[in-house]
Each structure stands twice: as C-alpha cells, then as structure tokens.
Coordinates of N, CA and C in Angstrom, one line a residue:
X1 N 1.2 21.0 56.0 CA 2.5 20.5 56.6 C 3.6 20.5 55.5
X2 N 4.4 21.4 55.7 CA 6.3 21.2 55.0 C 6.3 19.9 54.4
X3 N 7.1 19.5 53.7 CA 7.3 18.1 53.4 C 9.1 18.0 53.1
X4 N 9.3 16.7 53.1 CA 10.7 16.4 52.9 C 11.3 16.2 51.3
X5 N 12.2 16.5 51.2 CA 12.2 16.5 49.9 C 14.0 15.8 49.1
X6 N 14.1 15.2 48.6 CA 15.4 14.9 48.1 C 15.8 15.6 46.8
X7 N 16.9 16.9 47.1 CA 17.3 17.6 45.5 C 18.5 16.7 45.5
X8 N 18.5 16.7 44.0 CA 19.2 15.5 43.1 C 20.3 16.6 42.4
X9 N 21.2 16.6 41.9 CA 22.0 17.4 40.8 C 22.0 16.4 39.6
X10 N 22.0 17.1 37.9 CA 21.9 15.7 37.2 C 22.9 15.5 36.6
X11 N 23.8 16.0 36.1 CA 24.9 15.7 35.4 C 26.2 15.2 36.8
X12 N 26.4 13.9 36.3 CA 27.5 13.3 37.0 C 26.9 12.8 38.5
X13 N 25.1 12.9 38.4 CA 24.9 12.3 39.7 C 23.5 11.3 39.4
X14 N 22.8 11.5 38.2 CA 21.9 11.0 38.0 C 22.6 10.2 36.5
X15 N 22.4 11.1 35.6 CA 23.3 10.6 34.2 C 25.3 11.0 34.4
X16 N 25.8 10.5 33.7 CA 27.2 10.4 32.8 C 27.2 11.7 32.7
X17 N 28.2 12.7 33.8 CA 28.6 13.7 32.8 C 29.6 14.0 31.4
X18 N 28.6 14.8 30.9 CA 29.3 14.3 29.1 C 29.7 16.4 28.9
X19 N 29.7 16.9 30.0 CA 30.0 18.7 29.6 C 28.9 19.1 29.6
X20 N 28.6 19.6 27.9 CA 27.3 20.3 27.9 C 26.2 19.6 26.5
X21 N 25.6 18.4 27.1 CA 24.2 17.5 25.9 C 24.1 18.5 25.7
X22 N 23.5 18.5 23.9 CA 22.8 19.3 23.5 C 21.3 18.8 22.9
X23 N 21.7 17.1 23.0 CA 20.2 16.5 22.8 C 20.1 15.5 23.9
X24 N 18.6 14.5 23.8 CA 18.9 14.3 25.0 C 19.5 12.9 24.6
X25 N 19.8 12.2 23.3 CA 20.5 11.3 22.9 C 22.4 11.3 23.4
X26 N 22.4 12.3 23.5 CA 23.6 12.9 24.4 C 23.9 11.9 26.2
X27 N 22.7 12.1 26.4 CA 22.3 11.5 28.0 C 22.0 10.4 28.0
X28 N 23.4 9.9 29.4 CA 23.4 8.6 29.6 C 22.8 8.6 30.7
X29 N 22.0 7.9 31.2 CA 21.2 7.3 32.7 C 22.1 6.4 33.1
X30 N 22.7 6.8 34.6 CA 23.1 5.5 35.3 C 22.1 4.2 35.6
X31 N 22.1 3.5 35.2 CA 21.0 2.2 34.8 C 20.6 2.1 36.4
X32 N 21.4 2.5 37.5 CA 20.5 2.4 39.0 C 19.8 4.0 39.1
X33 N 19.6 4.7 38.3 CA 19.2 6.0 39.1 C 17.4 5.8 38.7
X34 N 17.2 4.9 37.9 CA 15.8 4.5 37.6 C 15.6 4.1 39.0
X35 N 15.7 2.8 39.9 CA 15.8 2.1 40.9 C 15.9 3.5 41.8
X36 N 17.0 4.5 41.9 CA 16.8 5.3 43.2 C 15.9 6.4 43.3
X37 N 15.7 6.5 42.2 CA 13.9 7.6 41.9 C 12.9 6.9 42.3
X38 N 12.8 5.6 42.2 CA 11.4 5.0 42.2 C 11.4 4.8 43.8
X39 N 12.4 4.2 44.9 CA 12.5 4.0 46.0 C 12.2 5.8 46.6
X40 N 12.4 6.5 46.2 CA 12.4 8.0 47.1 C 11.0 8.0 47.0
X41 N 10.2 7.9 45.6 CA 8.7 7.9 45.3 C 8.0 7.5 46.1
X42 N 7.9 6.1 46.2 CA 7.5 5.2 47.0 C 7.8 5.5 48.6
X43 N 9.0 5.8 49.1 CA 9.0 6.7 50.1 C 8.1 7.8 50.5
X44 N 7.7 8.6 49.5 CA 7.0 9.6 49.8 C 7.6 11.2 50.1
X45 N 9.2 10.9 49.3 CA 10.2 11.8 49.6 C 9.8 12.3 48.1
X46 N 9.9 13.7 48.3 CA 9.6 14.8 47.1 C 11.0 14.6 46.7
X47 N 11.0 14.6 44.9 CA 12.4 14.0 44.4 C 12.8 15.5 43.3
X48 N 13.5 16.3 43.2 CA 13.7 17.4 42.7 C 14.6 17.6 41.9
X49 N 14.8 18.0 40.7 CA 16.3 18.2 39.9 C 17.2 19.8 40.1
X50 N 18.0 19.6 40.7 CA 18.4 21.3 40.7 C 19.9 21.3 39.7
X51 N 19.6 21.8 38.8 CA 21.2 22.0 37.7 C 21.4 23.0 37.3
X52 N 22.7 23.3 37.3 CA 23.2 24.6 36.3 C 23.4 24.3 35.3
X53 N 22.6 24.8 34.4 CA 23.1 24.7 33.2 C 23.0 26.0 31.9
X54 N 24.4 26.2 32.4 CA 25.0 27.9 31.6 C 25.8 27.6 30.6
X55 N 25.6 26.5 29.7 CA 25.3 25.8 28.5 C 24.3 27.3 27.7
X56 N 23.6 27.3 28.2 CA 22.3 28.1 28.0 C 22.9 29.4 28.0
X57 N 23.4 30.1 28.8 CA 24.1 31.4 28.9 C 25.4 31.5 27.5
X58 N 26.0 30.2 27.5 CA 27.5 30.4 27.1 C 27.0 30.4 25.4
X59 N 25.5 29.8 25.2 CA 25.5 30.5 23.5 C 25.7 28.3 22.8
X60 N 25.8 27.0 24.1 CA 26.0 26.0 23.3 C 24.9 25.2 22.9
X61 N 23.5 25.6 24.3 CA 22.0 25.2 24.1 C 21.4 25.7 24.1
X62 N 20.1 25.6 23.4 CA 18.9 26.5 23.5 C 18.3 26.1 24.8
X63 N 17.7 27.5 25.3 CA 16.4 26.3 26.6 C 15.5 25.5 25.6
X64 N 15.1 26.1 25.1 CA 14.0 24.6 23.9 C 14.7 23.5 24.3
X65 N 16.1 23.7 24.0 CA 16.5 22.0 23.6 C 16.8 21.2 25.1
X66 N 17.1 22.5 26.1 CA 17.0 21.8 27.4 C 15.7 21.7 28.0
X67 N 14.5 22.1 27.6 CA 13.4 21.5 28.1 C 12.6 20.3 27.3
X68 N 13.5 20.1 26.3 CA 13.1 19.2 25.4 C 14.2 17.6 26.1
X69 N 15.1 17.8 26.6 CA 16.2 16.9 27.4 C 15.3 16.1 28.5
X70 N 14.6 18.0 29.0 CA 14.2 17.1 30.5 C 12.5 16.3 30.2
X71 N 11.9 17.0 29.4 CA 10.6 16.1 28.8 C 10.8 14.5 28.3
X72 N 12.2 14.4 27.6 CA 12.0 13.0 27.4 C 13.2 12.4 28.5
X73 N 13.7 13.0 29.9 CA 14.7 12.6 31.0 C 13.4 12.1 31.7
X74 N 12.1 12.9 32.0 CA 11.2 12.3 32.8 C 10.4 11.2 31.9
X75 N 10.1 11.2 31.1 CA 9.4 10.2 29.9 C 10.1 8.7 30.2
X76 N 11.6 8.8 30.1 CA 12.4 7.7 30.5 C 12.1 7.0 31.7
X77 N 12.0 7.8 32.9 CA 11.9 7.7 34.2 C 10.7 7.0 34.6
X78 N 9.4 7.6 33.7 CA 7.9 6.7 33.8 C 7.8 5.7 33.3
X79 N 8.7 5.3 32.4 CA 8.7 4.1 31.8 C 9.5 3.0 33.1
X80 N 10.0 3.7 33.7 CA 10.8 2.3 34.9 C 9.6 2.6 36.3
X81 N 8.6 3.7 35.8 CA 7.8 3.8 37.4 C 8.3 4.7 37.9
X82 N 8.7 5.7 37.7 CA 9.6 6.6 38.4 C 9.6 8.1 38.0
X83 N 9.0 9.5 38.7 CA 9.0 10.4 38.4 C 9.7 11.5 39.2
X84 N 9.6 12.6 38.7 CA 10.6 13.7 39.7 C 9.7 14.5 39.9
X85 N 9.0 15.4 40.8 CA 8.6 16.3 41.5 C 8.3 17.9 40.9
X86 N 9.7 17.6 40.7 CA 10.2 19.4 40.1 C 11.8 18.8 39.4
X87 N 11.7 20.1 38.3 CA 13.5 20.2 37.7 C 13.7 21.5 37.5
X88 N 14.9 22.0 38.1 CA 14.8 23.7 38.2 C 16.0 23.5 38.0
X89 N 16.5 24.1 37.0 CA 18.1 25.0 35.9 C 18.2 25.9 35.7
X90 N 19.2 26.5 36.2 CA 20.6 28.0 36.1 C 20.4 27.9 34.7
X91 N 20.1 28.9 33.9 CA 20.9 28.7 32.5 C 21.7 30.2 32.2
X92 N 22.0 30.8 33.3 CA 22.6 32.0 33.4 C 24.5 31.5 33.3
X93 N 25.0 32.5 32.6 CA 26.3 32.6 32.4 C 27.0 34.2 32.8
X94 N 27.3 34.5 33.4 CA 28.0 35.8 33.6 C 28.6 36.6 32.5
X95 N 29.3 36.1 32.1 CA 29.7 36.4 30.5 C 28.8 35.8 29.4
X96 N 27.9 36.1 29.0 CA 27.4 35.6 28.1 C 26.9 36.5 26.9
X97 N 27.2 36.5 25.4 CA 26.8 37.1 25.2 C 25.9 37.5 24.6
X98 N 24.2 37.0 25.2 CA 22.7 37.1 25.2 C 22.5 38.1 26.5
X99 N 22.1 39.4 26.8 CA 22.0 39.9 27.7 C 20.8 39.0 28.8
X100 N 19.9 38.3 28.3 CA 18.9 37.6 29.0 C 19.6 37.0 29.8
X101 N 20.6 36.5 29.2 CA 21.2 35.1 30.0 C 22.6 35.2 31.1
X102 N 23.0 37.0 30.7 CA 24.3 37.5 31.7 C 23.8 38.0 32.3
X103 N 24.0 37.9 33.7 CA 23.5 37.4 35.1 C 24.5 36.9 36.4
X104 N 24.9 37.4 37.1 CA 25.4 37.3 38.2 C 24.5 36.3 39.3
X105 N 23.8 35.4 38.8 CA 22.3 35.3 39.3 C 22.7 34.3 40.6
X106 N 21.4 34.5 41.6 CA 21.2 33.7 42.5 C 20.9 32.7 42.5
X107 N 20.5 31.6 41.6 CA 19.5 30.5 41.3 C 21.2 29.8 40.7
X108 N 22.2 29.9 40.7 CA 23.2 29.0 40.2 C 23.8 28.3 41.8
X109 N 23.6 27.6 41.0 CA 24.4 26.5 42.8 C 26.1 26.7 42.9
X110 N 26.8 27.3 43.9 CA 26.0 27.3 45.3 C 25.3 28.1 45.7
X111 N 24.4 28.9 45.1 CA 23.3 29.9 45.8 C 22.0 29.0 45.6
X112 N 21.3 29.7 46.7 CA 20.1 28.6 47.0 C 18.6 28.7 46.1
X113 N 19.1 29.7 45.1 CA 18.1 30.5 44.3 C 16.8 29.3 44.1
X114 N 17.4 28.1 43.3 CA 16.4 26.9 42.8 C 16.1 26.3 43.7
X115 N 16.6 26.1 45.4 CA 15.6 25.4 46.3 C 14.6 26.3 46.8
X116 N 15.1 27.5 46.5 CA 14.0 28.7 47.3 C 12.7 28.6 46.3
X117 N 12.8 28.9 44.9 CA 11.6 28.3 43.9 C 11.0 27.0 44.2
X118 N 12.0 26.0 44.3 CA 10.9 24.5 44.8 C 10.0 24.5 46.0
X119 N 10.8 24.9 47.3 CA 10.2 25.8 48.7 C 8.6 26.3 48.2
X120 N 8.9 27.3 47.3 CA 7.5 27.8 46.8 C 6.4 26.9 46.1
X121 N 7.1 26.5 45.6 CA 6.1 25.3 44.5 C 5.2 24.2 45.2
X122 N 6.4 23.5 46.2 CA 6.1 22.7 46.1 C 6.0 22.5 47.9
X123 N 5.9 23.2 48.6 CA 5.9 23.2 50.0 C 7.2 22.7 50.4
X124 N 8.5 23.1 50.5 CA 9.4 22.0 50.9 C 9.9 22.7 52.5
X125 N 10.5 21.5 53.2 CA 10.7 22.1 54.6 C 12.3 21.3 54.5
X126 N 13.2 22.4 53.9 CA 14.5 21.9 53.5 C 15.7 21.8 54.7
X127 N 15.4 22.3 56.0 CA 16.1 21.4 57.0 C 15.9 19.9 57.1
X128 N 14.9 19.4 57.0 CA 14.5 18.1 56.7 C 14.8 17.4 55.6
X129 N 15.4 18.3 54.8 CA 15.6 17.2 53.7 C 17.3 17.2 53.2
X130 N 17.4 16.7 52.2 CA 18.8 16.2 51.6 C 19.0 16.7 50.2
X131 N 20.5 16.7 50.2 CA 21.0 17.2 48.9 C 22.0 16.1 48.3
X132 N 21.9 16.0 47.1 CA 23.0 14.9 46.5 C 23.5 14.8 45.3
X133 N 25.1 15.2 45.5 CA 25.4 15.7 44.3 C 27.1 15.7 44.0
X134 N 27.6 15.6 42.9 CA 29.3 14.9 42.9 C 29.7 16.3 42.6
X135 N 29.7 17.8 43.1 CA 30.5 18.4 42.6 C 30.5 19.5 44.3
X136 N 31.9 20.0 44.4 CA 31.3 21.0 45.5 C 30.5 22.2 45.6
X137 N 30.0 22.3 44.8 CA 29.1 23.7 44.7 C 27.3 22.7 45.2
X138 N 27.8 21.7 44.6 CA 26.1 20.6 44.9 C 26.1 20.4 47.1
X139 N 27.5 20.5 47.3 CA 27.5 20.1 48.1 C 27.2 21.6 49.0
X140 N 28.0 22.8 48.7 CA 28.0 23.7 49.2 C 26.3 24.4 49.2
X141 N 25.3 24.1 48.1 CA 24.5 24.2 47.9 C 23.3 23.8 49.0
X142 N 23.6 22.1 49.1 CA 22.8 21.7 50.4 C 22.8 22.5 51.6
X143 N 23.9 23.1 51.9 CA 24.5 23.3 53.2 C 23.7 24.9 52.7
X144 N 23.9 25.6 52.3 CA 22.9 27.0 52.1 C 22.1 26.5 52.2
X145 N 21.4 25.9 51.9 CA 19.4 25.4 52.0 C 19.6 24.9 53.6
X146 N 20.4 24.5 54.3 CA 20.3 23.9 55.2 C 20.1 22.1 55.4
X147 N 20.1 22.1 54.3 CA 19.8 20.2 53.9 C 20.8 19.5 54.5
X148 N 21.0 18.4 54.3 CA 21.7 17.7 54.8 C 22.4 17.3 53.2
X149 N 23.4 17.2 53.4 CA 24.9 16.9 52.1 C 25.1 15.7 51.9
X150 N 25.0 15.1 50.6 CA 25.4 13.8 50.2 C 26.1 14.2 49.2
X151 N 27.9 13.4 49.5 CA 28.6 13.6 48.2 C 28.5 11.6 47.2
X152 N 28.6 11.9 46.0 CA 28.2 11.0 44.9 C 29.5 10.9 44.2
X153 N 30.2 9.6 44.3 CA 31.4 9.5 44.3 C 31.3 9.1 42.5
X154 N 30.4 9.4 41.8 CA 30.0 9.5 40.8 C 30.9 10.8 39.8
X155 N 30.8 10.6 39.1 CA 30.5 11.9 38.1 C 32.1 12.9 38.8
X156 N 32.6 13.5 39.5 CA 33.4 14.7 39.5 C 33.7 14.5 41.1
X157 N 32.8 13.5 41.9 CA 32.8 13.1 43.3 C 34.7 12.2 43.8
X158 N 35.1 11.9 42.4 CA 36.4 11.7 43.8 C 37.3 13.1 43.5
X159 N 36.7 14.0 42.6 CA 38.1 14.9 42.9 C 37.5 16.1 43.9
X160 N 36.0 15.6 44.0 CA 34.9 16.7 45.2 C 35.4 16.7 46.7
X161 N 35.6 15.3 46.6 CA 36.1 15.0 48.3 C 37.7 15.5 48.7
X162 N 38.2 15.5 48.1 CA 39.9 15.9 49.1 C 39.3 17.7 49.4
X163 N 38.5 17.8 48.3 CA 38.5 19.4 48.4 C 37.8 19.8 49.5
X164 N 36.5 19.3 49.1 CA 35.5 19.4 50.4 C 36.7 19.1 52.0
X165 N 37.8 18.2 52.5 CA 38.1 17.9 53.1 C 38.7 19.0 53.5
X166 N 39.5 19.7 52.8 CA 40.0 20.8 52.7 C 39.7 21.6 53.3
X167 N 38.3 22.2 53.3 CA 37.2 23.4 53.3 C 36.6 23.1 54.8
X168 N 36.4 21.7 55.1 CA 36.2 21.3 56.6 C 34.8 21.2 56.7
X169 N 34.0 21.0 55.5 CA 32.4 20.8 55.0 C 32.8 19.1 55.8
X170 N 31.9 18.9 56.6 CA 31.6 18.0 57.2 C 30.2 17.3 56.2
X171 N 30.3 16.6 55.5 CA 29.0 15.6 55.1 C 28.4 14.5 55.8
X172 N 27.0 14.7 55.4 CA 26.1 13.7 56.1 C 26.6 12.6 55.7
X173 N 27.2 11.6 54.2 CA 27.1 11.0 53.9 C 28.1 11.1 52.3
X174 N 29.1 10.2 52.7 CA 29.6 9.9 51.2 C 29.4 8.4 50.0
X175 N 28.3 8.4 49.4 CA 28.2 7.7 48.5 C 28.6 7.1 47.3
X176 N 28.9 5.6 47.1 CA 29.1 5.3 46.2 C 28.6 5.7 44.6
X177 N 27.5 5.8 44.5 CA 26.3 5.4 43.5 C 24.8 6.4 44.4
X178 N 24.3 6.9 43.4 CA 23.1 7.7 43.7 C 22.1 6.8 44.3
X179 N 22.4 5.3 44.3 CA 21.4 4.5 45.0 C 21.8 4.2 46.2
X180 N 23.3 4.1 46.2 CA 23.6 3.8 47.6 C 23.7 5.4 48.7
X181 N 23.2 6.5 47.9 CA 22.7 7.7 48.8 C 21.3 7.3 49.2
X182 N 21.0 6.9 47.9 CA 19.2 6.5 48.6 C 19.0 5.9 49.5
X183 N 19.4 4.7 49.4 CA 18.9 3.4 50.9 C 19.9 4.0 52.0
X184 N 20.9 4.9 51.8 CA 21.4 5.5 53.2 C 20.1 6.5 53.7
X185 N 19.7 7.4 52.8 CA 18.7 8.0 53.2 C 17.7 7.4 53.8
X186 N 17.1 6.2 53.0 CA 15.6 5.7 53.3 C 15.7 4.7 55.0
X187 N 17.6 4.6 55.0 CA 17.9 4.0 56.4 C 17.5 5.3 57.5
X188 N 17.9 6.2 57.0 CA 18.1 7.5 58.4 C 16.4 7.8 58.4
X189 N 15.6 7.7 57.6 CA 14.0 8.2 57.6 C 13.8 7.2 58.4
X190 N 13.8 6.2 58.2 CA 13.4 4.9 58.9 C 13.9 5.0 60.4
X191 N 15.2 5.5 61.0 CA 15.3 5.3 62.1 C 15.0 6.8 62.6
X192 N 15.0 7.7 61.8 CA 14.1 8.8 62.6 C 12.6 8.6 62.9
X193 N 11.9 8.1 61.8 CA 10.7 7.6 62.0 C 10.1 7.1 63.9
X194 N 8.9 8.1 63.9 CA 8.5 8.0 65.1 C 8.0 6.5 65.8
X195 N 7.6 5.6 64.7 CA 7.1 4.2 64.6 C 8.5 3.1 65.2
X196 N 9.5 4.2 65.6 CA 11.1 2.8 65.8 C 10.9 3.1 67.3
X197 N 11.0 1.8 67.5 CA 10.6 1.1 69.0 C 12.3 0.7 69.7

C-alpha cells in the first residue's frame, strides 16, 4: 500500500534562510520545526526533505559539505526524537562552471524530479500527501506532484503570497510556522480518517 507522505523544503521552512551554509554551523533550526517533525512521525506521515541546492552547481559548496549539513541536520533532529524519511537536493546550476553540475535538470523544484525519486524509494502515493514550503517554486512544485500546497509564511513566504495570488495557485493552506502547517495537516488526516463518526 502507497503511503502518505509530507515533503518539507529546508531553507526558510525548516531552518533560517541564510543564502547558501556552507557548514552546518551556518544553520539555524526554527526551535518548533523539532516539535513539527516529531508530530508528522508519530503520525505515521513519511517526512521528506526536497531542496535545491545549486550552491553546488554555482562553485560555493561541495556536496561533501552538503551531505555533511544534512548528517548532522538529522543528528539534531534525533536528539529532540525526531527523524526524516528521505532528503533529496538539486545541486545542479545551469551555468555552472563544473560540467557535472550544468544541467537544465529535472529534479530542481518546480520540476517534480526529487518527489519522483522519493515515489521510488520510499513507496509514496503523492495525491495523498502535502507539500510545504515559503517559496513559489515549493509551492508550484506540490502542485506538479499533485500534493496538496502549504505556503510557510516563514522564510521568503510573505513575498510568495501576493505572487502566488497573482498566478491564481489556489492553496490548501497558508501557514504561519511549519508547525502550525503541521497540526493543520494532522487536523485534515484526522477528519478524513475513516474512524470520524
């Protein structure tokens, strides 16, 4: 059986966007994004990272140093009880000048490249699930996968919304705080849940 799954974006929706960390001393954790990882877990909602990060393309991080970010991003997370599923990153740049890394590529959000890899990994059945994330490409991204759209008034999220308004992207939900996406979510499971009388 498919399963449901919540993709997260991390910069400006989980941590402080700061551009482009190059360590992970760089990265600030919103002090509730512990609290809304651990509620999705305990849910039983598959919790996923999807980011671009063409940092990597543009010549400012190594992947070493971004898989060394996300080894002590999840290290953090276990210490509050709290883990992610999967983390899947663009590190493609168009112009880049590493031919590995210039790429027109599909896997940059909004293309659905990194939920179509989690799909595979991880069994996901992404009409069923949600996307949440303060930039429009995060949001435009949901909506390619078919997910449902949560904008995160966080991070790049109030200058996301007039735009999105613009564009006539109807969202499932606009959130304060990545936690207050959560308990909206874990509200809508609950009242879809077959168990509500």
């Amino acid at each position: 059986m498919k399963k449901k799954a919540v993709f997260l974006d991390r910069d400006g929706t989980i941590n402080r966007d700061v551009g482009y960390p190059r360590s992970f001393h760089s990265i600030e954790v919103f002090s509730y994004s512990f609290e809304a990882v651990r509620k999705l877990n305990e849910a039983g909602l598959l919790t996923v990272i999807v980011t671009n990060q063409s940092g990597i393309g543009r010549g400012l991080i190594q992947e070493k140093a971004l898989r060394d970010i996300h080894q002590r991003l999840e290290a953090s997370f276990a210490q509050h009880h709290a883990h992610f599923d999967g983390i899947y990153y663009c590190p493609h740049y168009l112009f880049s000048p590493d031919p590995e890394y210039r790429d027109d590529c599909q896997c940059r959000k909004p293309n659905p490249g990194m939920a179509l890899k989690a799909v595979k990994d991880l069994n996901i059945d992404t009409k069923k699930s949600y996307m949440v994330g303060d930039k429009v490409e995060d949001i435009l991204f949901g909506l390619n996968i078919q997910a449902r759209p949560i904008l995160c008034l966080t991070g790049f999220g109030q200058e996301s919304l007039p735009k999105l308004k613009e564009k006539g992207v109807e969202l499932a939900y606009v959130a304060k705080t990545l936690l207050d996406a959560v308990d909206w979510i874990l509200q809508e499971e609950k009242n879809d849940s077959p168990d509500q009388t």
